[in-house]
Coordinates of C-alpha atoms and ligand atoms in Angstrom, one line a residue:
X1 CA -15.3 10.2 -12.4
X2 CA -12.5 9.0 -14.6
X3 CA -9.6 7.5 -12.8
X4 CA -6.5 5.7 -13.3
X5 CA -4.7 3.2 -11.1
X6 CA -1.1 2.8 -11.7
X7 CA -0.2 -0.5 -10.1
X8 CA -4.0 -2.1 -11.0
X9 CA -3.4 -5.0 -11.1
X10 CA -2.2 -5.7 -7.8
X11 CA -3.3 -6.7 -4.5
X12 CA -4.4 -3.4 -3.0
X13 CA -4.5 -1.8 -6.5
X14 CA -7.3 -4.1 -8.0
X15 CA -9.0 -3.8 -5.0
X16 CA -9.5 -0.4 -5.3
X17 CA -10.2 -0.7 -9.4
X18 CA -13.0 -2.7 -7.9
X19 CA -14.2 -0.3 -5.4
X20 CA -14.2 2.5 -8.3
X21 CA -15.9 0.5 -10.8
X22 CA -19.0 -0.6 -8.1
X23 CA -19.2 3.1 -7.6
X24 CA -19.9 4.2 -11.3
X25 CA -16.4 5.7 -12.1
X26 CA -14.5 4.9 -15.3
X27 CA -11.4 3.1 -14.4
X28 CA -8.0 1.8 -16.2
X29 CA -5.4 0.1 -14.6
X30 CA -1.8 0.9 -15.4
X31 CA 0.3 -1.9 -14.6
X32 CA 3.8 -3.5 -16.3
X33 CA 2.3 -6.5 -14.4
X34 CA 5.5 -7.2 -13.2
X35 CA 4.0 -8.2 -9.7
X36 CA 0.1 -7.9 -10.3
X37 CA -2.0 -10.3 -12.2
X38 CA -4.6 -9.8 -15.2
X39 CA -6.8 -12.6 -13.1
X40 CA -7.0 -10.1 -10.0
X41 CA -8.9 -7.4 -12.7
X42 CA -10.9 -10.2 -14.0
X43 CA -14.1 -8.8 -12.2
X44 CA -13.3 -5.5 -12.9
X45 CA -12.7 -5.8 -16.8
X46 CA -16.1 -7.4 -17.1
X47 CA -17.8 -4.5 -16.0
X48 CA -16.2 -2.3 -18.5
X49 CA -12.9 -1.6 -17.1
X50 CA -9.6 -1.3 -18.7
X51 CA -5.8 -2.5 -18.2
X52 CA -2.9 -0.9 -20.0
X53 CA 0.1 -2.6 -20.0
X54 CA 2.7 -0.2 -19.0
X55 CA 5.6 0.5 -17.3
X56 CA 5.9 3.3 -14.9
X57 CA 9.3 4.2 -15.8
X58 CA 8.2 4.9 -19.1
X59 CA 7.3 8.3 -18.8
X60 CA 6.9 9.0 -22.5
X61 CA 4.5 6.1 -22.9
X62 CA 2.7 7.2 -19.6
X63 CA 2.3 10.4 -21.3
X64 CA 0.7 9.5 -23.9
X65 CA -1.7 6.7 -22.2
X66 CA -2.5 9.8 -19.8
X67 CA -3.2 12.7 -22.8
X68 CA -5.7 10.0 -24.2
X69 CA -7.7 8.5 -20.9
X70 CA -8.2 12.3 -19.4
X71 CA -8.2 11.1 -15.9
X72 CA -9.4 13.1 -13.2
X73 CA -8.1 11.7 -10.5
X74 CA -4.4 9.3 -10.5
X75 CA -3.9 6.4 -7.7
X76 CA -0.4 6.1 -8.0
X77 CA 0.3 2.7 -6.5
X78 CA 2.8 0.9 -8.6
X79 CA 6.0 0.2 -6.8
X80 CA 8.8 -1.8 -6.3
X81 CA 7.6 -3.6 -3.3
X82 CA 10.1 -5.6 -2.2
X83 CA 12.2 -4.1 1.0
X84 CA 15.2 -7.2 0.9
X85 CA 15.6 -6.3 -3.2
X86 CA 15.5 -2.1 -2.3
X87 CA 18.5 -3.9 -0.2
X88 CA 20.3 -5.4 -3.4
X89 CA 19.7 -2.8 -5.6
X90 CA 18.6 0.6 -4.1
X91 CA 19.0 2.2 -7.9
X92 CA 16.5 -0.1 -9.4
X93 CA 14.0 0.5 -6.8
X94 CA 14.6 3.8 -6.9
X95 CA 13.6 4.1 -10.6
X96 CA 10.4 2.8 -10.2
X97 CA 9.4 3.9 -6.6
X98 CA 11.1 7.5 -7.5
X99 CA 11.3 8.0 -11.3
X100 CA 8.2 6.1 -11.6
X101 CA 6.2 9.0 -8.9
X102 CA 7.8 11.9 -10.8
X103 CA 6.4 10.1 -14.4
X104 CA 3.2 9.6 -12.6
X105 CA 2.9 13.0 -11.6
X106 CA 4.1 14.6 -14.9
X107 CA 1.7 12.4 -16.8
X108 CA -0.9 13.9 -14.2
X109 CA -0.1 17.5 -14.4
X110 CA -0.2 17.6 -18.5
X111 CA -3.7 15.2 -19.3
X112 CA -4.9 17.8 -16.8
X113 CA -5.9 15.6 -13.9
X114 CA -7.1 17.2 -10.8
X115 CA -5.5 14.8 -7.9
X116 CA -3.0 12.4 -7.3
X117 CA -3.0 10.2 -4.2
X118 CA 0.0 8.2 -3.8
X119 CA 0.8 4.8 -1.7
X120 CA 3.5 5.5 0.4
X121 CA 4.2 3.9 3.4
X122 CA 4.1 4.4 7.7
X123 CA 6.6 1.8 9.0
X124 CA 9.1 1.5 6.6
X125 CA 9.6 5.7 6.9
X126 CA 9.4 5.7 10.6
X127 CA 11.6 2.8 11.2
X128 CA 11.9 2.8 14.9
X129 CA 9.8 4.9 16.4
X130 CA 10.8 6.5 19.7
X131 CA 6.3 7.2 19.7
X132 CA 4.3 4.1 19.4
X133 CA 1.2 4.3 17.9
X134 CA 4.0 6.9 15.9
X135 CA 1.9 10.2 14.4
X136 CA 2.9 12.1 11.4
X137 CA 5.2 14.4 13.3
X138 CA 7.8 11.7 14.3
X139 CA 10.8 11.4 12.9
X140 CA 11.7 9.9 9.4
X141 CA 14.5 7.1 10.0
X142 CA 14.2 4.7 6.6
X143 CA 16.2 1.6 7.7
X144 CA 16.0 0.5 3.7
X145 CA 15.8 2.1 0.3
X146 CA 12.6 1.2 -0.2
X147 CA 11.0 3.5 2.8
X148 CA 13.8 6.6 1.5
X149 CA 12.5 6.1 -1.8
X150 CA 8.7 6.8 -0.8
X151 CA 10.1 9.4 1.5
X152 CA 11.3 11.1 -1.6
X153 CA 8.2 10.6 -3.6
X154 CA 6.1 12.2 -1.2
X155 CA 8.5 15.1 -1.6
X156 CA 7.9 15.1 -5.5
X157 CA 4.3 15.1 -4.5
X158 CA 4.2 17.6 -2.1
X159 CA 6.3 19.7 -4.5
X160 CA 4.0 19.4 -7.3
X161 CA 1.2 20.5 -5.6
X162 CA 3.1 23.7 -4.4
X163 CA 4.1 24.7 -8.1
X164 CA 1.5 23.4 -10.2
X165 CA -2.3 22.9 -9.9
X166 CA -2.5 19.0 -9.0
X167 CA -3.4 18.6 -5.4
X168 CA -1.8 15.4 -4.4
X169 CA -2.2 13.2 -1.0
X170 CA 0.3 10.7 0.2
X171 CA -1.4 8.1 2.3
X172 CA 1.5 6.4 5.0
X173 CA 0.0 3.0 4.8
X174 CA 0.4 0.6 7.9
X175 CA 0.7 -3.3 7.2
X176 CA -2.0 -3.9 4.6
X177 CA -3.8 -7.3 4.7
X178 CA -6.6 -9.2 2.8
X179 CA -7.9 -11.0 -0.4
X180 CA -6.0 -11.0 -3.6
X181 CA -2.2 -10.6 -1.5
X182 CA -0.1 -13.3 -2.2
X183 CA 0.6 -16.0 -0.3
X184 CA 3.9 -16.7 -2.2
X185 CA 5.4 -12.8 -1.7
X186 CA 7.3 -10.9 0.6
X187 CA 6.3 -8.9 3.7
X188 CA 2.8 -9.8 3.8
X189 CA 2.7 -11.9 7.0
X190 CA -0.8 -12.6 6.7
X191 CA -1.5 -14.0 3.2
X192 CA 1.9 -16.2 4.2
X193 CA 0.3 -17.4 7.2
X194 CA -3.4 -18.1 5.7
X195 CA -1.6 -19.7 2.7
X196 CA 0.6 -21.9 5.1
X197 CA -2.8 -22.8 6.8
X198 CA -4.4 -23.9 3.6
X199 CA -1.7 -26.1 2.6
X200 CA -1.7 -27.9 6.1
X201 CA 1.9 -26.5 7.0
X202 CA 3.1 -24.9 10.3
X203 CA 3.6 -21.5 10.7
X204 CA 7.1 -20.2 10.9
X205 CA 8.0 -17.2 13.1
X206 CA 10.9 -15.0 12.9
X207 CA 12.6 -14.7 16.4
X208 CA 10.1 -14.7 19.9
X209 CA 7.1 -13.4 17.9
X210 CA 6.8 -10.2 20.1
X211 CA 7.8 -7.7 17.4
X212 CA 4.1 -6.1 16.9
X213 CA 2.7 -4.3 13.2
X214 CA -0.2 -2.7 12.5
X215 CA -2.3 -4.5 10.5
X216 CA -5.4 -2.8 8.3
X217 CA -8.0 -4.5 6.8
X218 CA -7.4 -3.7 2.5
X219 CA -11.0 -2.8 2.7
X220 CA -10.5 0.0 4.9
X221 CA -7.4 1.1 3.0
X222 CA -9.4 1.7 -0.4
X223 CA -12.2 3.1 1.6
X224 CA -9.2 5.8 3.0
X225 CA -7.9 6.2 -0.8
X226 CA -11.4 6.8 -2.2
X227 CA -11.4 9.9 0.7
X228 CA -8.5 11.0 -0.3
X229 CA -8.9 11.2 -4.3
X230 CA -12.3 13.0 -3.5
X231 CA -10.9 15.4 -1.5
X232 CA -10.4 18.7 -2.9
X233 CA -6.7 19.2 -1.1
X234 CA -5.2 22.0 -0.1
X235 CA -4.6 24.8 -2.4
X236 CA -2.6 26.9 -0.5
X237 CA 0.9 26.8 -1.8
X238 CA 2.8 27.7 0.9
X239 CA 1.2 24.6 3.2
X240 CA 0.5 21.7 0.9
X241 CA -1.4 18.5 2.7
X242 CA 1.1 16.8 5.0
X243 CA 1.2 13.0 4.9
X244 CA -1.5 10.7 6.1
X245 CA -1.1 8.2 8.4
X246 CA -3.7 5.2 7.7
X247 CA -3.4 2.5 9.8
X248 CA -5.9 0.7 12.6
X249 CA -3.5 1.9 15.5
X250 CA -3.9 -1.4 16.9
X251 CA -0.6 -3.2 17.7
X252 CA -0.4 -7.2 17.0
X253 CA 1.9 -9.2 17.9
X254 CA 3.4 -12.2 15.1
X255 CA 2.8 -14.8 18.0
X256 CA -0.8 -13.0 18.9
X257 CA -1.6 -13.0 14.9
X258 CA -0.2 -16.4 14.7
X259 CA -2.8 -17.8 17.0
X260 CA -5.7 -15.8 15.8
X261 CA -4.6 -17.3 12.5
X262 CA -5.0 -20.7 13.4
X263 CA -8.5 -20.2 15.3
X264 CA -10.2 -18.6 11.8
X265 CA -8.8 -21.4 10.0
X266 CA -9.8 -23.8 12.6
X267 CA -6.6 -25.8 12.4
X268 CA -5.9 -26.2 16.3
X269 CA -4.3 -29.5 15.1
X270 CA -1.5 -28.5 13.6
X271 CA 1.5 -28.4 15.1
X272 CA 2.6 -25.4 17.0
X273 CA 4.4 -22.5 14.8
X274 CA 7.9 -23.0 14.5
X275 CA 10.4 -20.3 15.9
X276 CA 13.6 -19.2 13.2
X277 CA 16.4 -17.2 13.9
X278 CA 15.3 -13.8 13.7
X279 CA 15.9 -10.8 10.5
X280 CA 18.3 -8.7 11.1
X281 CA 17.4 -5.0 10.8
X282 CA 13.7 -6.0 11.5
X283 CA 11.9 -3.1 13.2
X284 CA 10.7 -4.1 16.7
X285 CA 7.5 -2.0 16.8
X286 CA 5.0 -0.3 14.3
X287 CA 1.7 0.6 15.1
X288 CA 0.0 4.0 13.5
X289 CA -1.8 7.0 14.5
X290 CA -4.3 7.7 12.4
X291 CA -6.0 10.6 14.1
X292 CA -5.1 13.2 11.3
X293 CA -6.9 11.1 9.1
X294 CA -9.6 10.8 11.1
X295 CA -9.6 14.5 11.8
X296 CA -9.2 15.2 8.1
X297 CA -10.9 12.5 5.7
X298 CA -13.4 11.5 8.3
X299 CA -11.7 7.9 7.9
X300 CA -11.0 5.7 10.7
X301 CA -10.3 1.3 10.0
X302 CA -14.2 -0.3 11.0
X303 CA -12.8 -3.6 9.9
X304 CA -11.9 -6.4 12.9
X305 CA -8.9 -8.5 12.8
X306 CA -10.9 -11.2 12.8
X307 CA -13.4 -10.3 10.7
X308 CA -10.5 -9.5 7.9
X309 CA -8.6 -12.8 8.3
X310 CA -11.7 -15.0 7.7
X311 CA -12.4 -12.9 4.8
X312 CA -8.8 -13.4 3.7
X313 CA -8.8 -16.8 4.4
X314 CA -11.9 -17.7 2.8
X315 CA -10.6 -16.5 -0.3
X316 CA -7.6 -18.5 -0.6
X317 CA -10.3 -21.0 -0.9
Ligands
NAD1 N1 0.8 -4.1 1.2 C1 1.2 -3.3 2.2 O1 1.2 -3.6 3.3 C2 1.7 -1.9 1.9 C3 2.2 -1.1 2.9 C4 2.6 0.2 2.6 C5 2.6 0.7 1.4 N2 2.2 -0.1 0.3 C6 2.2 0.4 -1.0 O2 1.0 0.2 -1.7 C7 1.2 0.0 -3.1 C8 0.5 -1.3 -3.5 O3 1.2 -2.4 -2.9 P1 0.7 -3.9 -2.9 O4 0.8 -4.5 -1.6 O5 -0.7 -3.9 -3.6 O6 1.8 -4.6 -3.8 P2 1.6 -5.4 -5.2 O7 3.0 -5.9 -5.6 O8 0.5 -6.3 -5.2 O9 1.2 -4.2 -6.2 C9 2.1 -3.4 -6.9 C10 1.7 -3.3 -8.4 O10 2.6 -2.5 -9.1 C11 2.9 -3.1 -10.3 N3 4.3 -2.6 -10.7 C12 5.4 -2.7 -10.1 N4 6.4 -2.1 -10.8 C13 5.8 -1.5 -11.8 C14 6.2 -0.6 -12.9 N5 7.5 -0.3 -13.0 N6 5.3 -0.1 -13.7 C15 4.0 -0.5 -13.6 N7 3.5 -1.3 -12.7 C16 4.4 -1.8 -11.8 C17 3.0 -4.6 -10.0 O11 2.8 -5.4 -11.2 C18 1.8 -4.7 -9.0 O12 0.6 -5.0 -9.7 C19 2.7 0.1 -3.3 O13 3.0 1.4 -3.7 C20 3.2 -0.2 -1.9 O14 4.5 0.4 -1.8 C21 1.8 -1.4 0.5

């Protein structure tokens, strides 16, 4: 199969490049890298896959990078990822988690590809959940720009597969974790707790530590995207695939993660975390139901906690 990943050369995006390529598809990444390094496609470019350089927001110049790779099936994952900057300046992110969906899809529909699956995301749309783990029928209360923004691109997405002939999926993603996310960004607890490890430094907590996520191995999420680009869709116009929820529905605790944290690194040394004053806005709870995907991509998150930090801690080696 050929198959483009928008946002390739990211942490979940090369990750899945990789996944495609060990399967036999033809893969290019599509990435401004912006966020995502040419290193993390290092692997995957030695086995014959490609990176174009490209911005999202260029629609023209997705277009044409489209018209000539043919790609059957699109993994639209480059976005503005950053939920303090959708904060700052909700009309950037909006280009690029927006503008840059409906240039992804356009680019889509005209090369003639046959699927889109896009990243969106479960906690950041839910906000806080009256339902915990929250299904796909709860409601949609963005707290930031960034979660309204996907909201809206899973409309575009829905919307193109009701009045044109690409089937599209949007996969609600819970709090991805794993190799290749970087210690040094925002939001992703876990690489900033395995890098703090590494580095011999104590872990610093926002607030008591009880605020829960759901956290899903990266593994497990390319495994549910690989489902989903597969899957034929629905064709019925009228009743377009609803969103996906793909999380492990497994709530853990900062202060619970925190400790597990410390056992795979096997620092019981160090001194205990440190607790700072709290974020405000900070949803309390988030934990997924993923029983529609179950029920519909036969996909459910085999990866343990543990089993996913040592693996993500062993490669910060
Ligand atoms: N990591 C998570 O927990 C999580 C949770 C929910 C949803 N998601 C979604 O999954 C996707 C991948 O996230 P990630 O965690 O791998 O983040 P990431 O920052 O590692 O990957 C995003 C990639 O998009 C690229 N990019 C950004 N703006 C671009 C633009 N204008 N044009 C082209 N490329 C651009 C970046 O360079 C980067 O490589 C995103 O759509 C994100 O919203 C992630």
């Amino acid at each position: 199969m050929r198959a483009v990943v928008t946002g390739g050369a990211g942490f979940i995006g090369s990750n899945l490049v990789d996944a495609l390529i060990a399967r036999g598809d033809e893969v290019t990444a599509c990435d401004s890298l912006v966020a995502g390094r040419r290193e993390n496609l290092a692997g995957a470019l030695a086995a014959g896959g490609r990176l174009e350089t490209i911005d999202v927001c260029d629609g023209a110049g997705l277009g044409r990078v489209f018209d000539e790779l043919k790609p059957e099936v699109v993994f639209h994952l480059a976005a503005q990822v950053d939920v303090r900057r959708s904060v700052e300046d909700p009309a950037a992110d909006a280009r690029t988690n927006i503008e840059g969906t409906i240039n992804a899809l356009q680019a889509a529909r005209t090369s003639g590809a046959r699927r889109l699956v896009l990243a969106s995301t479960g906690g950041a749309i839910y906000g806080d959940a009256d339902t915990i783990p929250t299904p796909e029928s709860a409601p949609e209360r963005p707290l930031a720009p960034y979660g309204q923004a996907k909201l809206a691109a899973e409309g575009y997405c829905r919307m193109w597969s009701e009045l044109c002939g690409l089937t599209t999926a949007a996969l609600r993603l819970a709090n991805v974790y794993g190799p290749r996310q970087d210690p040094a960004g925002e939001g992703g607890v876990v690489a900033i707790f395995c890098g703090r490890l590494r580095a011999g430094m104590p872990l610093l907590i926002y607030g008591d530590g009880s605020q829960t996520r759901d956290f899903v191995y990266v593994g497990d999420v390319v495994d549910a995207m690989l489902r989903a680009g597969d899957a034929n869709g629905h064709r019925d116009q009228r009743n377009p695939a609803p969103p996906l929820n793909i999380g492990a529905g497994r709530e853990t605790s900062v202060l619970q993660l925190a400790a597990a944290c410390r056992e795979v690194a096997g620092a019981p040394e160090l001194p205990p975390p440190l607790h700072v004053r709290a974020r405000p806005g900070e949803v309390h709870r988030s934990c997924l139901d993923a029983g529609a995907a179950r029920a519909g991509l036969g996909w459910t998150a085999s990866t343990p906690l543990w089993d996913g930090l040592a693996a993500t801690y062993a490669a910060l080696a």
